[in-house]
Short mmCIF file of C-alpha atoms and ligand atoms in Angstrom, two decimals:
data_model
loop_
_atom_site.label_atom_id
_atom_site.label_comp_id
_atom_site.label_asym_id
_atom_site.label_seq_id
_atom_site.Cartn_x
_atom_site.Cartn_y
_atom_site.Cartn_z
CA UNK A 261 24.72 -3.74 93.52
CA UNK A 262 25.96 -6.58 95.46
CA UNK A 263 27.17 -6.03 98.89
CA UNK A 264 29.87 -7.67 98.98
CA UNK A 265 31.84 -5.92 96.28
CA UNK A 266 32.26 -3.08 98.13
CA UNK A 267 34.73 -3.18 101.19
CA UNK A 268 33.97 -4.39 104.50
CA UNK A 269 35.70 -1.78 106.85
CA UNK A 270 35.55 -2.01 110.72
CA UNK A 271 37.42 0.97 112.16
CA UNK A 272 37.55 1.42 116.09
CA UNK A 273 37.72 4.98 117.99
CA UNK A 274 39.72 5.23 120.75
CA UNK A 275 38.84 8.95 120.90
CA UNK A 276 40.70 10.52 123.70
CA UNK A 277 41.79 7.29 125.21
CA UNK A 278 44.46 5.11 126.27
CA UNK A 279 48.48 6.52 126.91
CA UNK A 280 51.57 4.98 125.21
CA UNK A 281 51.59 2.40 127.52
CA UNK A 282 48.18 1.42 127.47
CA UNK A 283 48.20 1.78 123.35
CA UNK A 284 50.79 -1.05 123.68
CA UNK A 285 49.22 -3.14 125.91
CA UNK A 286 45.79 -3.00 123.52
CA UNK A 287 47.42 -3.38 120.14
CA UNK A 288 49.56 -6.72 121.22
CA UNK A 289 45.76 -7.71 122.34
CA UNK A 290 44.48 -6.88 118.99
CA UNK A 291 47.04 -8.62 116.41
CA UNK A 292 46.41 -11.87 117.31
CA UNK A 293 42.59 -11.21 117.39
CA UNK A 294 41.61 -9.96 114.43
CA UNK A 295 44.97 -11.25 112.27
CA UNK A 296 42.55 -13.61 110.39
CA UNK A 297 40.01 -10.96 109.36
CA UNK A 298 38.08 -10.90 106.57
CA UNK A 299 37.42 -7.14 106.43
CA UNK A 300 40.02 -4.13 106.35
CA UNK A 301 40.45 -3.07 110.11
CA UNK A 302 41.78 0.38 111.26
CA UNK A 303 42.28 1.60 115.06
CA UNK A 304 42.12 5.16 115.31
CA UNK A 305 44.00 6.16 117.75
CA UNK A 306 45.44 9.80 119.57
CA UNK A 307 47.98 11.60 118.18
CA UNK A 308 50.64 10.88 120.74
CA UNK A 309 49.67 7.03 120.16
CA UNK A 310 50.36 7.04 115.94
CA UNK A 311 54.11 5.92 116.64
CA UNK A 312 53.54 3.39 118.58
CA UNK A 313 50.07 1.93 116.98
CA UNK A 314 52.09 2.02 113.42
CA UNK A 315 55.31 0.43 114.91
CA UNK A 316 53.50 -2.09 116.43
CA UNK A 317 51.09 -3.28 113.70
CA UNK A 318 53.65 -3.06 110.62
CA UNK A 319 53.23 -6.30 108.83
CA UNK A 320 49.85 -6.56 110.23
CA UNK A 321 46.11 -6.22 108.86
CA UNK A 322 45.93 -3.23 111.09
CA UNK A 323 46.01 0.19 110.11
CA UNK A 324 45.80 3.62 111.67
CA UNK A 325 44.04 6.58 111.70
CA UNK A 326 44.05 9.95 113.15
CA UNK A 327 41.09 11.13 115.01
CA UNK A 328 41.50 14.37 112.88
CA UNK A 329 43.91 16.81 111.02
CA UNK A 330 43.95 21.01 109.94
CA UNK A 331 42.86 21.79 106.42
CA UNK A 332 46.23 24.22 106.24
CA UNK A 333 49.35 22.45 105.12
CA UNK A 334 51.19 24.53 107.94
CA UNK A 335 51.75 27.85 109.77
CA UNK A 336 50.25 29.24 112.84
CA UNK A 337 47.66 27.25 113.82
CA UNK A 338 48.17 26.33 117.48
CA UNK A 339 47.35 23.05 118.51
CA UNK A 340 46.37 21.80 115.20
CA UNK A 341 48.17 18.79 112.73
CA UNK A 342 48.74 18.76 109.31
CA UNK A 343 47.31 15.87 107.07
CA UNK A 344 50.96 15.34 105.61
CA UNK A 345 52.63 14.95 109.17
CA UNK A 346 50.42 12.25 109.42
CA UNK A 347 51.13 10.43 106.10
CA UNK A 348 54.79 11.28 107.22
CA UNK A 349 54.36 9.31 110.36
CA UNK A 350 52.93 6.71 108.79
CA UNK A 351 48.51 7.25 108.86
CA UNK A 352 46.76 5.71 106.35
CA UNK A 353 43.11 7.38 107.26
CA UNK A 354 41.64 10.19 109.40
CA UNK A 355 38.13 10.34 111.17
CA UNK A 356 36.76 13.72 110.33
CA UNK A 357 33.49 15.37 110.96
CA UNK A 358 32.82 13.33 114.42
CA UNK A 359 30.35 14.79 116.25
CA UNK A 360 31.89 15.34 119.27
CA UNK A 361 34.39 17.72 117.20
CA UNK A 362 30.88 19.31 115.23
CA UNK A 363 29.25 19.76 119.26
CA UNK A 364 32.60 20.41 121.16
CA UNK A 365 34.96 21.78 119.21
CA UNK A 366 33.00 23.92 116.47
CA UNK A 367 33.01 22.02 113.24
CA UNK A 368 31.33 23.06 110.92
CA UNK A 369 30.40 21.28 107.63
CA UNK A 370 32.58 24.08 105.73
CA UNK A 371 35.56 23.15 108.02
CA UNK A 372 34.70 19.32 108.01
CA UNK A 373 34.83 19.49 103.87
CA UNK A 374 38.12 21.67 104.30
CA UNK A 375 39.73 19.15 106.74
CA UNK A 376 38.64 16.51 104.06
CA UNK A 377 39.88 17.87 100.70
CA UNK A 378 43.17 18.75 102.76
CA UNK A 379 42.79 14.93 103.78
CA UNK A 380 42.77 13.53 100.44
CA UNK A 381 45.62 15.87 99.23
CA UNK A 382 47.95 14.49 101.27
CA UNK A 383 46.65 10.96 100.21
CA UNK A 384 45.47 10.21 103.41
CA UNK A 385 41.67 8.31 103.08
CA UNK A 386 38.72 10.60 104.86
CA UNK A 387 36.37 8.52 107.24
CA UNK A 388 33.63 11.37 107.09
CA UNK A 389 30.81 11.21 110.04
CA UNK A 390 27.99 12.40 109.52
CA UNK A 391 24.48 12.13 112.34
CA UNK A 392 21.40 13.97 113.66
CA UNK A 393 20.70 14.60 116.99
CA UNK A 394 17.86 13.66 118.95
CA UNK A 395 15.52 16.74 118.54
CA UNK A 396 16.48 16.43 115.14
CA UNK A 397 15.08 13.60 114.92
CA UNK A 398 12.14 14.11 116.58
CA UNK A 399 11.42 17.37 114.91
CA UNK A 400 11.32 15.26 111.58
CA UNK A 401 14.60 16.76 109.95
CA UNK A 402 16.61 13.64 109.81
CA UNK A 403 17.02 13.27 106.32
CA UNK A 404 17.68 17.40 105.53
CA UNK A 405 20.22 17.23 108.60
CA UNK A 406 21.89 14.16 106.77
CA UNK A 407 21.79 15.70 103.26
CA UNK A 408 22.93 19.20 104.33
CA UNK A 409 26.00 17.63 106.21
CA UNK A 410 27.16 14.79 103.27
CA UNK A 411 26.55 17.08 101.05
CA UNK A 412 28.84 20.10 102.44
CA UNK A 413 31.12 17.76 103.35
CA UNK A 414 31.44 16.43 99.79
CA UNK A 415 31.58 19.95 98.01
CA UNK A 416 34.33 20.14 95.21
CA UNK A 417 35.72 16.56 96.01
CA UNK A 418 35.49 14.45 92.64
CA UNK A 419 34.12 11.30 91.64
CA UNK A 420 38.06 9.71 91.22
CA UNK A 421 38.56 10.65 95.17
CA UNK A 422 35.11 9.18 96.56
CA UNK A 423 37.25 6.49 96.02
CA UNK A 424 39.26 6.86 98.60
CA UNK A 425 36.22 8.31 100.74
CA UNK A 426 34.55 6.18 103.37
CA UNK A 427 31.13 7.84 104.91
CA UNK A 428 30.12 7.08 108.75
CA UNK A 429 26.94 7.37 109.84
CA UNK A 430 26.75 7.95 113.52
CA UNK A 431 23.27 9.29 114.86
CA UNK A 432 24.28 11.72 117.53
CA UNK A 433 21.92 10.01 119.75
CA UNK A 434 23.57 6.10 119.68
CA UNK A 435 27.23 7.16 120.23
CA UNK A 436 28.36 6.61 123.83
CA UNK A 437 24.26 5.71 125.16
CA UNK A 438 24.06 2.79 125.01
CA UNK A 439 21.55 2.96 122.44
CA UNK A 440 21.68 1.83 119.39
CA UNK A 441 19.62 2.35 115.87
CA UNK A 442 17.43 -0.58 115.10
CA UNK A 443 19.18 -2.21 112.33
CA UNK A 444 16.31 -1.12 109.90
CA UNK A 445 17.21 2.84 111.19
CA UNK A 446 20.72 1.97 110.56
CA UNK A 447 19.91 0.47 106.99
CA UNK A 448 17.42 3.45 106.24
CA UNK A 449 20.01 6.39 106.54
CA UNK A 450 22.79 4.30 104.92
CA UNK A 451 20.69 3.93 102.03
CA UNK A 452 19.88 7.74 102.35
CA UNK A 453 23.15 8.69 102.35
CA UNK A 454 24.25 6.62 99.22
CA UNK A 455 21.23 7.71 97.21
CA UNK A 456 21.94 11.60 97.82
CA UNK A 457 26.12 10.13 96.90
CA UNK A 458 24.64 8.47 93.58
CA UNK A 459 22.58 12.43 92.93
CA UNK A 460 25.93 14.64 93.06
CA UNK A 461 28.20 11.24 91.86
CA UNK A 462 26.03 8.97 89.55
CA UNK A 463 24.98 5.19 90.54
CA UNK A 464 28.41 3.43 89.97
CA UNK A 465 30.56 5.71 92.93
CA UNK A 466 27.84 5.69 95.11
CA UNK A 467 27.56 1.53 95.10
CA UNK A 468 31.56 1.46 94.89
CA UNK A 469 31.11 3.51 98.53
CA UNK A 470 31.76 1.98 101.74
CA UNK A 471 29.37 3.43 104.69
CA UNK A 472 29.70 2.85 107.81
CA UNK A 473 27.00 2.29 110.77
CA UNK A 474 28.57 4.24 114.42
CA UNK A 475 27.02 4.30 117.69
CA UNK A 476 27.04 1.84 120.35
CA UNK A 477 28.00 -1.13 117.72
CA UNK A 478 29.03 -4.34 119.79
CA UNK A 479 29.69 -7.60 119.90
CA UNK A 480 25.54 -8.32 120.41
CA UNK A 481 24.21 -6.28 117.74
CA UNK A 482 26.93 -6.11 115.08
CA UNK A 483 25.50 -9.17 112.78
CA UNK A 484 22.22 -7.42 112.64
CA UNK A 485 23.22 -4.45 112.08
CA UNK A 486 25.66 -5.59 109.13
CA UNK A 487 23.16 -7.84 107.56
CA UNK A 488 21.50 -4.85 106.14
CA UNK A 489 22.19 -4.36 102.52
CA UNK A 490 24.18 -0.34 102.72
CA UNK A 491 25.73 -1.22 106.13
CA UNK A 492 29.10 -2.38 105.16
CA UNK A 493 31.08 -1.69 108.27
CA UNK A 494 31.48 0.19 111.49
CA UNK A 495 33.11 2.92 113.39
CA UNK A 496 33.42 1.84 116.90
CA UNK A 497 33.84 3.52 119.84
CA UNK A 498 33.52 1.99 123.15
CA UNK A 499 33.74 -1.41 122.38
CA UNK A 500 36.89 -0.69 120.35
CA UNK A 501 38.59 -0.65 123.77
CA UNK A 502 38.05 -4.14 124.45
CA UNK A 503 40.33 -6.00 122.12
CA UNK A 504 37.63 -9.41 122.08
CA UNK A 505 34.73 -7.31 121.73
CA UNK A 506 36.47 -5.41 118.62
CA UNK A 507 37.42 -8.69 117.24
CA UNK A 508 34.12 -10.03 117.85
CA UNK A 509 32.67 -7.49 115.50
CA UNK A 510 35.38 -7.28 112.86
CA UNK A 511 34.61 -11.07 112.79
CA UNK A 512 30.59 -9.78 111.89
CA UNK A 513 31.32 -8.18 109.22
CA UNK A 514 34.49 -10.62 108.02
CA UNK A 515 31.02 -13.20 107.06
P1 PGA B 110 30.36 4.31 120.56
O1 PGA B 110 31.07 5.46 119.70
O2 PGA B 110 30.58 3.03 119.83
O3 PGA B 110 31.05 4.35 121.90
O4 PGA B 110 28.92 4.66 120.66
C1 PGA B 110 31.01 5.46 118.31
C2 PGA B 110 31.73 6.67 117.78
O5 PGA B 110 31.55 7.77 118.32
O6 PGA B 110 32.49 6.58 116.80
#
C-alpha cells in the first residue's frame, strides 16, 4: 500500500519535563512553528501541564497526550489517572508502553494491553511503544522481543479499534543516546511490526496503521528516517523540547 494514505503523525515527549510556566513558554514557541504542517502533530506532555497545553493550542493543529493512564476506571489506586479524566480534561491520545515505564516503573505487556483497552474505552487513541534492548539485540531476539510485546499489547483489542491505534517503535537502545537506528533498522522493524499486525488483523488494518520510528529522531536524520516505506512518523523525545528542532521534523514528514 501506498505510504501516503496512511497518516503522517509526529508526536513529541516531553516525558517528565518542563513546569506550567515553562509548558507556556514552549507551546507559544510551537503554534507558530508547526501551524502549517502537513502531518497530525501531538505534544505529550505531564499531567500537571494537560490544562495549560489544551488551553493554549485550542484552535490549533496541536493536540495532546498523556504520557500514560490506569487501566481501572477509578478507586484506590494511589498515584494513578484514569483514561476518562483525561478525555474529561480535554486528551486526545496517551503514550503507553514507553520503556522507561516497562524498565522503571514495572510494565508489563499484560498491564501495557490493560492500560490500552482502558485507553480506547474512554475514546482516548493509544500510542503503544514497543523496543528491544541492547543485549536483546545482540543476543539475536529482536524480532521475538518485538512480537511478544505487540502482540500482548494487542490481545482482545479488535480490528474496528486498530483504528484508532498508533504503534511506536522505540529500540531501547536509541532513546535518550544519542544513537539512532540506521534508517534501514528503523524500516526493518516497522515492517516487522506491521506484518505480525496484518497475521492477528489481516492486510487492510495493518497498511491502514500508522507506526512510528522513536529514539534520538532530529532535525538531521528525520528525512531519512521517514523516507522509508513503514516509517510514517515519530515519537520524539529530546528534540521535542526545542520548538525549531520539533518543527524541523514535523516539517520531514509534512513532504
Ligand atoms: P529521544 O526519546 O528522542 O530523546 O531519544 C524518544 C522517546 O523516548 O520517546
Amino acid at each position: 500500500m501506498d505510504k501516503s494514505k496512511r497518516a503522517a503523525i509526529i508526536a513529541g515527549n516531553w516525558k517528565m519535563n518542563k513546569t506550567q510556566a515553562e509548558a507556556k513558554e514552549l507551546i507559544s514557541g510551537l503554534i507558530p512553528a508547526v501551524k502549517d504542517a502537513g502531518c497530525t502533530v501531538i505534544i505529550g506532555v505531564p499531567f500537571t501541564d494537560i490544562n495549560v497545553a489544551v488551553e493554549m493550542t485550542k484552535g490549533t493543529n496541536i493536540h495532546v497526550a498523556a504520557q500514560n493512564c490506569h487501566f481501572k476506571e477509578s478507586g484506590a489506586y494511589t498515584g494513578e489517572i484514569a483514561a476518562n479524566m483525561l478525555t474529561e480534561a480535554g486528551v486526545e491520545y496517551v503514550i503507553l508502553g514507553h520503556s522507561e515505564r516497562r524498565q522503571y516503573f514495572a510494565e508489563t505487556d499484560e498491564t501495557v494491553n490493560l492500560r490500552t483497552r482502558a485507553a480506547l474505552a474512554a475514546g482516548l487513541k493509544p500510542i503503544v511503544c514497543v523496543g528491544e534492548t541492547l543485549d536483546e539485540r545482540e543476543a539475536g531476539n529482536m524480532e521475538a522481543v518485538i512480537e511478544r510485546q505487540t502482540v500482548g499489547a494487542l490481545k482482545d483489542i479488535s480490528a474496528d479499534e486498530m483504528k484508532n491505534i498508533i504503534v511506536a517503535y522505540e529500540p531501547v537502545w536509541a532513546i535518550g543516546t544519542g544513537k539512532t537506528a540506521t534508517a534501514d533498522q528503523a524500516g526493518e522493524v516497522c515492517g516487522l511490526i506491521r506484518s505480525i499486525v496484518a497475521k492477528l488483523y489481516g492486510q487492510a488494518v495493518a497498511d491502514a496503521l500508522t507506526i512510528q520510528y522513536g529514539g534520538s529522531m532530529n532535525p538531521k536524520n528525520a528525512d531519512e528516517l521517514l523516507a522509508q516505506t513503514d516509517v510514517d512518523g515519530g515519537l520524539i523525545g529530546g528534540a521535542s523540547l526545542k520548538p525549531l528542532d520539533f518543527a524541523a521534523i514535523v516539517a520531514a514528514a509534512s513532504k
